[in-house]
Coordinates of C-alpha atoms and ligand atoms in Angstrom, one line a residue:
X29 CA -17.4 -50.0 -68.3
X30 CA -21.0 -50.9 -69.4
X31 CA -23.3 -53.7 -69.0
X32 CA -26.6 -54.2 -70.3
X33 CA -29.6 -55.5 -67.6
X34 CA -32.1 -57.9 -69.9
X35 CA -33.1 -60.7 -67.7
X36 CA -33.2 -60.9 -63.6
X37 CA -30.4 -63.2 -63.7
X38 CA -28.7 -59.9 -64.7
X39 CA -29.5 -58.2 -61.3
X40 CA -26.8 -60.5 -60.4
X41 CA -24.4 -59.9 -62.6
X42 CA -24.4 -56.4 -61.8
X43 CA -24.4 -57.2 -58.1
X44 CA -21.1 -59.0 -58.9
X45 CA -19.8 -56.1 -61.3
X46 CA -20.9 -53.5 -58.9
X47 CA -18.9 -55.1 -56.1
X48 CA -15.8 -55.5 -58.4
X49 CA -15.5 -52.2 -59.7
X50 CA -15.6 -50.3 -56.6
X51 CA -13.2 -53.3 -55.3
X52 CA -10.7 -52.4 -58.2
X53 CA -11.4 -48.0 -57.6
X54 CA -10.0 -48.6 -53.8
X55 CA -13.2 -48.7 -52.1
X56 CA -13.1 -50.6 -48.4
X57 CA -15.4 -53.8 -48.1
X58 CA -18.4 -52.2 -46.4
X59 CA -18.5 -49.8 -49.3
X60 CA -18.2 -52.4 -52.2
X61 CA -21.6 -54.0 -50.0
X62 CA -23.3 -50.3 -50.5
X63 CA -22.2 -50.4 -54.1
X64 CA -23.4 -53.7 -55.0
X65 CA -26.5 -53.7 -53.1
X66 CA -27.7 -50.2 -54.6
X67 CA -26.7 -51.4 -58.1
X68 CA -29.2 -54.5 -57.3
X69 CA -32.1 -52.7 -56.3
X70 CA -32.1 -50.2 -58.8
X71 CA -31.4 -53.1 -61.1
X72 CA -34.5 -54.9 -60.0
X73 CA -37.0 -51.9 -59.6
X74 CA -35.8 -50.7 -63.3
X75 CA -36.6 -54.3 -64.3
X76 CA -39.6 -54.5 -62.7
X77 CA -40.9 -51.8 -65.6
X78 CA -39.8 -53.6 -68.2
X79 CA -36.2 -55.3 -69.9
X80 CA -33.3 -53.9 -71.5
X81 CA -31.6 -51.0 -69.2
X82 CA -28.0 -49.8 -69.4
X83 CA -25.7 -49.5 -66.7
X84 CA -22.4 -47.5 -67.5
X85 CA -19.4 -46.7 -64.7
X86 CA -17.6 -44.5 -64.9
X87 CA -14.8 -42.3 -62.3
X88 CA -14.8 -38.7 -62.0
X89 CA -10.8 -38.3 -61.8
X90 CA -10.7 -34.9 -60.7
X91 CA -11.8 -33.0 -57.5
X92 CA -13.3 -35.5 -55.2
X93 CA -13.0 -38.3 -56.6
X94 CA -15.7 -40.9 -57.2
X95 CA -17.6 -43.3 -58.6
X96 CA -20.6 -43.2 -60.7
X97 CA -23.0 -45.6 -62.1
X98 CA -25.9 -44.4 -64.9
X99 CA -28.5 -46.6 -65.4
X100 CA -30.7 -46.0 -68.2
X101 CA -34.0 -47.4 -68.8
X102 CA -36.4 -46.6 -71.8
X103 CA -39.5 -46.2 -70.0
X104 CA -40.8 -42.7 -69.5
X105 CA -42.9 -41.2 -67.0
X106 CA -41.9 -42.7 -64.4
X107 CA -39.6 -41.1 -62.7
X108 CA -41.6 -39.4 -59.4
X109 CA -42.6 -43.0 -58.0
X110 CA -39.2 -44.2 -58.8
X111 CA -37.4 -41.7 -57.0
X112 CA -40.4 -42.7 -53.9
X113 CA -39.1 -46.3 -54.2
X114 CA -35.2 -46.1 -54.4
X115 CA -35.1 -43.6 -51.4
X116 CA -33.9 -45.8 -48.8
X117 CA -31.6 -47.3 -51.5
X118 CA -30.5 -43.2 -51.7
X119 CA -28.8 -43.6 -48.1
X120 CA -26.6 -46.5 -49.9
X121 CA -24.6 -44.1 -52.1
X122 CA -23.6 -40.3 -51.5
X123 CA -25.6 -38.8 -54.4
X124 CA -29.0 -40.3 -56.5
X125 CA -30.7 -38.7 -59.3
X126 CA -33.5 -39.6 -61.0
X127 CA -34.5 -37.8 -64.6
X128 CA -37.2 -38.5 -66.7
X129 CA -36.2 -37.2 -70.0
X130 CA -37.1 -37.6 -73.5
X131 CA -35.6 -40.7 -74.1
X132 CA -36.4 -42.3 -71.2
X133 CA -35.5 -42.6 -67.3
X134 CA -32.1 -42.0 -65.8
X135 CA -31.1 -43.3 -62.7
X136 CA -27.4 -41.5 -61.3
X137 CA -25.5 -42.3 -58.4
X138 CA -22.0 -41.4 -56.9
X139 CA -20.1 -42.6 -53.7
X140 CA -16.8 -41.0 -53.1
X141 CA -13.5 -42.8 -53.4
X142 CA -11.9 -43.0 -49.5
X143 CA -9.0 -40.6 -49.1
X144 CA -6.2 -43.4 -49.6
X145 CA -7.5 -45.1 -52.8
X146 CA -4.7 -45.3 -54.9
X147 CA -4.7 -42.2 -57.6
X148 CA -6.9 -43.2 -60.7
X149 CA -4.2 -42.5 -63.2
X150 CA -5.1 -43.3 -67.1
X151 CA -2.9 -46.2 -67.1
X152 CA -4.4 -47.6 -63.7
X153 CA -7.7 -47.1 -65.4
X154 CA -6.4 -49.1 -68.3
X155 CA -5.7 -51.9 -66.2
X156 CA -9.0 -51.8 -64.2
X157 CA -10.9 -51.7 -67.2
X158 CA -8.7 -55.1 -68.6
X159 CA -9.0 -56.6 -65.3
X160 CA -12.8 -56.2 -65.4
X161 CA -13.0 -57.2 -69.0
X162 CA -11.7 -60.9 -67.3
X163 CA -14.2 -61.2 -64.8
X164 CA -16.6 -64.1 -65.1
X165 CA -19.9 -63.8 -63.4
X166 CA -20.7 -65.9 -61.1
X167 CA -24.0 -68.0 -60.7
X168 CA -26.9 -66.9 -58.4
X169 CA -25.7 -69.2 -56.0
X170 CA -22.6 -68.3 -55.8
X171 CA -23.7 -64.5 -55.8
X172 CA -25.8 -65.8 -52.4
X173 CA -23.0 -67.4 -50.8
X174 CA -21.3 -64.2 -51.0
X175 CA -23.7 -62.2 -50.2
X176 CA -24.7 -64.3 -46.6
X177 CA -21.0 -64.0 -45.5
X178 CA -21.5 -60.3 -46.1
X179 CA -24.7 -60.6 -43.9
X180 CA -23.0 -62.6 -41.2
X181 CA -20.0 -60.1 -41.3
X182 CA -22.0 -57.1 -41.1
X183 CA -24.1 -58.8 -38.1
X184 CA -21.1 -59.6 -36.2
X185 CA -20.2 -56.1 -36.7
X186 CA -23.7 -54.3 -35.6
X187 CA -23.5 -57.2 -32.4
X188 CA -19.7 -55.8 -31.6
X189 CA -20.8 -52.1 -31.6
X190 CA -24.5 -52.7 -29.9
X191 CA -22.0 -54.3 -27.3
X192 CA -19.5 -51.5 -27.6
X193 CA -22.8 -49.2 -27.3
X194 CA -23.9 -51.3 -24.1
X195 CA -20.5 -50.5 -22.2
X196 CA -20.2 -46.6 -23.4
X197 CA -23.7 -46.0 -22.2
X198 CA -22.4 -48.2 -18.8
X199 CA -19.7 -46.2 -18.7
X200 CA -21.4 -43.0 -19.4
X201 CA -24.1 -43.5 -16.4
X202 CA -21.3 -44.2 -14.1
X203 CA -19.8 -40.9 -15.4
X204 CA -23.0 -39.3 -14.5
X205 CA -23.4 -40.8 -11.5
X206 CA -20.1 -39.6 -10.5
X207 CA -20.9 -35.9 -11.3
X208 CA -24.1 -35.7 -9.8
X209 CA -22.6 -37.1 -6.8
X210 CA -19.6 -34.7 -7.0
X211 CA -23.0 -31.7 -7.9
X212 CA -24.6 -32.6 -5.0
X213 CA -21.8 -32.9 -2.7
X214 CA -20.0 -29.3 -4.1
X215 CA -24.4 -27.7 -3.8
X216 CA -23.9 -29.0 -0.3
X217 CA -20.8 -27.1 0.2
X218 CA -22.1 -24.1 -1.2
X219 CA -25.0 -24.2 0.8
X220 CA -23.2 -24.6 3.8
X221 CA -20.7 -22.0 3.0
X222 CA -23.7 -19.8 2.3
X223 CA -25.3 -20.0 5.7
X224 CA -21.9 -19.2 7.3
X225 CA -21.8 -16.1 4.6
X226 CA -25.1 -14.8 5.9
X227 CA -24.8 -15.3 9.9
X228 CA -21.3 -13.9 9.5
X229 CA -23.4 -11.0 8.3
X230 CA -25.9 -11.2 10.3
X231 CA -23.2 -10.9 13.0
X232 CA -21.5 -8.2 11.1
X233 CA -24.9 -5.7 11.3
X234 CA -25.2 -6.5 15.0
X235 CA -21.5 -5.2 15.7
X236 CA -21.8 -2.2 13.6
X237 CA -25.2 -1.8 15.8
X238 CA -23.2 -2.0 19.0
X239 CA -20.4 -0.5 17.6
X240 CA -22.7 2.6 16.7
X241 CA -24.6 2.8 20.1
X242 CA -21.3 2.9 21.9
X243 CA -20.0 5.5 19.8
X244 CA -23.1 7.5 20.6
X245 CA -23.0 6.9 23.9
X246 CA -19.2 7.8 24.0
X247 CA -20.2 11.2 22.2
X248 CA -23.1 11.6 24.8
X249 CA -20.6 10.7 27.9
X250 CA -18.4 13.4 26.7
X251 CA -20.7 16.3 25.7
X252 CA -22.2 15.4 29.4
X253 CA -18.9 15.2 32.0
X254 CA -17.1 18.0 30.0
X255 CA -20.2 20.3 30.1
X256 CA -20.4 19.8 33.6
X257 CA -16.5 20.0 34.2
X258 CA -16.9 23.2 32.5
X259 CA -18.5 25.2 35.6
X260 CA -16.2 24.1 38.5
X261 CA -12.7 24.9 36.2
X262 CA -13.6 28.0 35.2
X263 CA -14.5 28.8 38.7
X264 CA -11.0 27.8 40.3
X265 CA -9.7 29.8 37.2
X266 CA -11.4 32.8 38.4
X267 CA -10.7 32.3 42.4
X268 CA -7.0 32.0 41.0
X269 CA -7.3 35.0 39.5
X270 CA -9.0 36.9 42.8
X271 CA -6.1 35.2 45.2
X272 CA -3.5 37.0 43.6
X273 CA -5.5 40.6 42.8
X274 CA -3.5 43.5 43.7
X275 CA -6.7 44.4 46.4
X276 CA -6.5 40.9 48.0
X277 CA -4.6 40.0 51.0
X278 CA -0.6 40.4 50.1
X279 CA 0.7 36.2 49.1
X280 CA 3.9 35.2 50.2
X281 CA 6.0 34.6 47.3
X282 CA 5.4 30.6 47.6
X283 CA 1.9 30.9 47.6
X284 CA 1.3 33.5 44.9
X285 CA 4.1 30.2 42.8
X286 CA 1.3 28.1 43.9
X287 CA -1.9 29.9 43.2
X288 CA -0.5 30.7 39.6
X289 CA 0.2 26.9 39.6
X290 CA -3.4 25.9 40.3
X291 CA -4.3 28.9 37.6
X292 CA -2.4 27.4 34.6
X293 CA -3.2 23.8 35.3
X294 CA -6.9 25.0 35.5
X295 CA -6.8 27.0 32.4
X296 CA -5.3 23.5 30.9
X297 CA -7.7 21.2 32.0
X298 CA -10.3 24.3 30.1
X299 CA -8.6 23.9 27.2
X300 CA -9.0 20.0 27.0
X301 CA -12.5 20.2 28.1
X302 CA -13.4 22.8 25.6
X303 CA -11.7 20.6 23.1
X304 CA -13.7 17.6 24.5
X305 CA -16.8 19.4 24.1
X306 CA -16.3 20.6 20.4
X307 CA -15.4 16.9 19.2
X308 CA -18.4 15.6 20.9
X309 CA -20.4 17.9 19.6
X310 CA -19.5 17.4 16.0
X311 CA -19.4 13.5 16.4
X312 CA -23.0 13.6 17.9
X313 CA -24.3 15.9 14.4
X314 CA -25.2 18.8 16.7
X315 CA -23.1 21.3 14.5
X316 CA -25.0 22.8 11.6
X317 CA -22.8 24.6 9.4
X318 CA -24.3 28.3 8.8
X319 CA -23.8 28.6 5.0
X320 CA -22.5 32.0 3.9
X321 CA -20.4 33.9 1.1
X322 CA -16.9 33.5 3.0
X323 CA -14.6 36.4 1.9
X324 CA -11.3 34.5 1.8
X325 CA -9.3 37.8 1.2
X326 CA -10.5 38.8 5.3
X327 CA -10.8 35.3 6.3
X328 CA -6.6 35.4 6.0
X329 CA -6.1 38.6 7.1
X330 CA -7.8 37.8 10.2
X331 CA -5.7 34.4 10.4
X332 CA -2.5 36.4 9.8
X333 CA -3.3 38.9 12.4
X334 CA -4.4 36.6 15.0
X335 CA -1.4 33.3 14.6
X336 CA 1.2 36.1 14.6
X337 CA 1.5 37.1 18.1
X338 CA 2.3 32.5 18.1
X339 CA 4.8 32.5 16.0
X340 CA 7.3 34.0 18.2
X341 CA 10.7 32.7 16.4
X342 CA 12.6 34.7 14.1
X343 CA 14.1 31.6 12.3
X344 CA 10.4 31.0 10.8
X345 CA 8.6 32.5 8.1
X346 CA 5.0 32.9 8.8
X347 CA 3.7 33.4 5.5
X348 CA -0.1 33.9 4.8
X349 CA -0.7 34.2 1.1
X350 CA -3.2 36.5 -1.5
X351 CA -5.7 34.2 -1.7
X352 CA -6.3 33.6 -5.5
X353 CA -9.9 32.8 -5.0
X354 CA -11.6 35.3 -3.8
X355 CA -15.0 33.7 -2.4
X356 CA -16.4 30.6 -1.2
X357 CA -19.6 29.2 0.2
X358 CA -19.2 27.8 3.4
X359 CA -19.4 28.3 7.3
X360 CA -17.0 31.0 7.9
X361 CA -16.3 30.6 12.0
X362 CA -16.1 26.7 11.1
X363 CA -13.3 27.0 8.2
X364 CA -11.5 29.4 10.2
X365 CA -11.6 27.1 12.8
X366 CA -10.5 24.4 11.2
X367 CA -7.6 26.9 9.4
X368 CA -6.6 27.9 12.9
X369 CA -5.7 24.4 14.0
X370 CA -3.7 23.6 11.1
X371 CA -1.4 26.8 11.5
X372 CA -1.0 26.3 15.3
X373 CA 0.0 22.9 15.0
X374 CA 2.3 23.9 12.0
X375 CA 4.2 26.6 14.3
X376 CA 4.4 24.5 17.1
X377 CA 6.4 21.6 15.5
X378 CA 8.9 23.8 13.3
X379 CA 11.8 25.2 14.7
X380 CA 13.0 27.0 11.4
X381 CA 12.4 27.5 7.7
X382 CA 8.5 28.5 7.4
X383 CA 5.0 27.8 7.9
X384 CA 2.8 29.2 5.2
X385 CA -1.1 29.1 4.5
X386 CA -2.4 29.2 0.6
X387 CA -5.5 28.5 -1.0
X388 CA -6.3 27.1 -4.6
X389 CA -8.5 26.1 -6.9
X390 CA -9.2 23.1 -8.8
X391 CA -12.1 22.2 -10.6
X392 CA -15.5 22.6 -8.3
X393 CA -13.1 22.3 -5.5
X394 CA -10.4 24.6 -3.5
X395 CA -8.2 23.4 -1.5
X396 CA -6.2 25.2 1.3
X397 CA -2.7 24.1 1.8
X398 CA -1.2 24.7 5.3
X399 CA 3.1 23.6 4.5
X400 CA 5.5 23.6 7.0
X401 CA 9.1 22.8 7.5
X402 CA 9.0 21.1 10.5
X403 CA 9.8 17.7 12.4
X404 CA 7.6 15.8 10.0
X405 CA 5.3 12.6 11.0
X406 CA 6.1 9.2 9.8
X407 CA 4.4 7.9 7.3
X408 CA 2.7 5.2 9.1
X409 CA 1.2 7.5 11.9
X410 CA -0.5 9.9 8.6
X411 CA -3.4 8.3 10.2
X412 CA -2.9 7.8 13.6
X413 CA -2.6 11.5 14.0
X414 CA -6.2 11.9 13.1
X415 CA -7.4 9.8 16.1
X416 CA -8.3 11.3 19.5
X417 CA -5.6 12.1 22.1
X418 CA -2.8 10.4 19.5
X419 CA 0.0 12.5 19.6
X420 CA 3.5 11.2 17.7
X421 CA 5.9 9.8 20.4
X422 CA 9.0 11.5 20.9
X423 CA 7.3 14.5 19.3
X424 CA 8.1 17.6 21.2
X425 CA 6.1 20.9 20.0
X426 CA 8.6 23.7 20.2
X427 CA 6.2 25.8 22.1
X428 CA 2.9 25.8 23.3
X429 CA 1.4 22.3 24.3
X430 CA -1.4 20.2 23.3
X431 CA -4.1 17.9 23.9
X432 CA -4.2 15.5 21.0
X433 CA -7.2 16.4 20.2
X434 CA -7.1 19.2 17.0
X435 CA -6.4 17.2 14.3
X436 CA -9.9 15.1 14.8
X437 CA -11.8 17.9 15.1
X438 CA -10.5 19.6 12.3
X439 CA -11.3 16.5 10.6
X440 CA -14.8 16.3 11.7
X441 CA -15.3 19.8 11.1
X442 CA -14.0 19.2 7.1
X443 CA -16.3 16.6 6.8
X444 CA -19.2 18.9 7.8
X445 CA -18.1 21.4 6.0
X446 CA -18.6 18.6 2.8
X447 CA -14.8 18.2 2.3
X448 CA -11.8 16.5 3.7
X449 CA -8.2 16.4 5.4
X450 CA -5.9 14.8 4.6
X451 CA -1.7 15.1 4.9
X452 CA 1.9 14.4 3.1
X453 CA 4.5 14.2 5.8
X454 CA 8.5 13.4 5.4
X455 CA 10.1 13.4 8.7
X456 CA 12.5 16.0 8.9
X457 CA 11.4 17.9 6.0
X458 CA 8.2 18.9 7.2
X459 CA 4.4 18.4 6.7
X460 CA 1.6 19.7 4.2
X461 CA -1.8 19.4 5.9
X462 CA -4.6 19.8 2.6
X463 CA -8.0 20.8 3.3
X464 CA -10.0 20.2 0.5
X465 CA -13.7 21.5 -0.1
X466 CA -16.4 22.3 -2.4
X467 CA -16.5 26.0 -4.1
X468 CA -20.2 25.8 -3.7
X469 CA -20.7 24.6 -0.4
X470 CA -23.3 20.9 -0.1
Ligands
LIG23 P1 -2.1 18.4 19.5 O1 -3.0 19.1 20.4 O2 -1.2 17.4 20.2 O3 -1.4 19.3 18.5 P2 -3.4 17.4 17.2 O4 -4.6 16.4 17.1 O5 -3.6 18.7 16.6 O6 -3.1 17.4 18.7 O7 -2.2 16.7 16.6 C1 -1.9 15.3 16.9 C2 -0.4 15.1 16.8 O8 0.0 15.1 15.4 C3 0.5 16.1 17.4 O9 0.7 15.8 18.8 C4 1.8 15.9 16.6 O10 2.5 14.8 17.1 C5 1.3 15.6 15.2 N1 1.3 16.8 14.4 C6 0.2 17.5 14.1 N2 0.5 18.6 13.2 C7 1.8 18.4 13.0 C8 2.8 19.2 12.2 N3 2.4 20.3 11.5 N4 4.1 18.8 12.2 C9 4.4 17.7 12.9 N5 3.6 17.0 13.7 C10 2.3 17.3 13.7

């Protein structure tokens, strides 16, 4: 479709034309405004430089597609301060060009077809083209009746969306008070919870304080009354023992029961006290472990001589392997120690199958294994048994007795040592009691 622009009258003419073509390509109302009002302006600036300008439309068909207007004008040179004056008229259409070629300046535009135009087929441009060829212009006035409804529309339309603006901005502030109310209250909360965290600390240290002094003073309690029970049960031990020498008076027979009565008790009461004095030793840090090359191979040979005068009953197996590692660093008297415990406890709760003592390594570690086949410990008492005087009701040693108090000091002494204890127990199968420590001492 082409037009020619001669006289301003024409501006609008094209106006009209403008609006119809992009009417007749599918474009919505608002659009065929933009159309028309670019095709106006750029119809009067071109004018302004002088008559005679062509206007040709034409549709791009394929990709996108769109309409676009050429307007051709044969003065040259200025196409810079053109461009400068048409720029708001740019934000009109999707694309503007401006060229200043040999033959004069070019003015291009495009605006996009909306995605449910109907499809420009050649026969639909056919009849756009005849329906176009129809169209009568309109006079000025008519062209500014039109154009004020347009106005008026588009006025209504910018008052209904400053009002729709008005409430979402209402609404939004309400929205925002509501979540800095919803901030401040949850900060609150947080604060709150924050100062319970840290007196709950606070209160925390101050236990573990207490809890630490009355630990000590436990430790000092026991190291004190046991070091001082020491004296007086060692002496009744040894008046025992004078009462029924050979070159004392003669004892009845009930007496001599008696005085061997007192003697055992006593030498009971020395073994707990002992035992009491070691553990409070160790818990109060006054054992330093006396680092040395330990010679495992002599360490069990001396084990092996020394438990087997315990384990009395043929239906057990008292086995004492070849160590496989041949030396470690550590305290000698306080591995052996801690060695000796495990075994005796291992002989006095199994009545048959075997109790046996290996060693191996693994990694930077060794660990000695003490197994037996014995009563066993229930699972939930693995730890239990590690605790002071706890001793597994019910549970009967099959000789000897004890005092409850091995285990924990064979514990302590592992930690010391820079290692630990620990056990695997199934009741009525037996018990493996692991010590585990480093090859190289700490
Ligand atoms: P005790 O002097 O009573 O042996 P321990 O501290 O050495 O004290 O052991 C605590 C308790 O753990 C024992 O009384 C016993 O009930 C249980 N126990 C320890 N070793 C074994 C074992 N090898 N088999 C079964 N029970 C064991």
């Amino acid at each position: 479709m082409r037009m020619r622009l001669r006289v301003e009258q024409d501006i609008f003419s094209i106006r009209q034309l403008g609006r119809e073509v992009a009417r007749a390509v599918g474009m919505e109302a608002q659009d065929q405004t933009r159309m028309a009002t670019a095709l106006s302006e750029v119809g009067r600036v071109l004018l302004a430089q002088g008559p005679d300008a062509d206007v040709t439309f034409t549709a791009e068909l394929y990709g996108v597609p769109s309409l676009q207007v050429t307007m051709a004008h044969s003065a040259v040179g200025g196409a810079s301060r053109l461009a400068e004056q048409l720029q708001q008229v740019g934000r009109l259409v999707d694309t503007m060009e401006v060229d200043d070629g040999g033959a004069g300046t070019t003015v291009r535009m495009a605006r996009r077809l909306p995605p449910g135009a109907p499809v420009l087929t050649p026969s639909r441009m056919d009849e756009i083209r005849a329906g176009l060829a129809h169209h009568v212009p309109g006079s000025p006035l008519d062209e500014l009746a039109v154009q004020n409804q347009q106005l008026i529309a588009a006025l209504d339309e910018v008052r209904a969306q400053r009002d729709d603006l008005a409430r979402l901005n209402a609404e939004l502030e309400e929205t925002n008070r509501g979540v800095m109310a919803l901030y401040h209250q949850l900060s609150d909360e947080l604060e709150e919870t924050n100062r319970g965290v840290v007196a709950l600390y606070a209160e925390l240290d101050e236990k573990s304080v207490q809890l630490r002094a009355a630990s000590e003073a436990k430790s000092r309690f026991l190291a004190n009354v046991s070091h001082e029970l020491r004296a007086p049960v060692t002496a009744i031990i040894g008046l025992g023992r004078l009462l029924v020498d050979s070159s004392s008076d003669e004892l009845t027979e009930e007496q001599a029961r008696q005085v061997e009565l007192i003697r055992s008790s006593a030498s009971d009461l020395l073994t707990l006290v002992n035992g009491l004095l070691d553990l409070a030793k160790a818990e109060a840090g006054r054992i330093e472990p006396s680092w040395s090359a330990v010679d495992l191979k002599a360490m069990f040979g001396q084990l092996r001589g020394t438990l087997r005068p315990l384990a009395t009953r043929p239906e057990v197996d008292f086995v004492v392997d070849e160590p496989t590692v041949s030396t470690i660093r550590s305290d000698e008297v306080l591995l052996a120690q801690v060695l000796r415990n495990l075994l005796t406890n291992a002989l006095k709760f199994t009545e048959s199958g075997s109790v046996r003592l290996s060693v191996r390594r693994i990694g930077p570690e060794v660990e000695f294994v003490v197994a037996d086949t014995g009563t066993g410990i229930p699972p939930e008492l693995h730890e239990r048994i590690f605790e002071e005087f706890y001793q597994v009701p019910g549970s009967k040693p099959v000789s000897g007795k004890g005092t409850g108090l091995g285990l924990p000091y064979a514990r302590r002494l592992a930690g010391i040592l820079g290692g630990g204890l620990r056990v695997d127990s199934v009741p009525g199968e037996g018990s493996t009691f692991t010590l585990q420590l480093p090859v190289e001492g700490t």
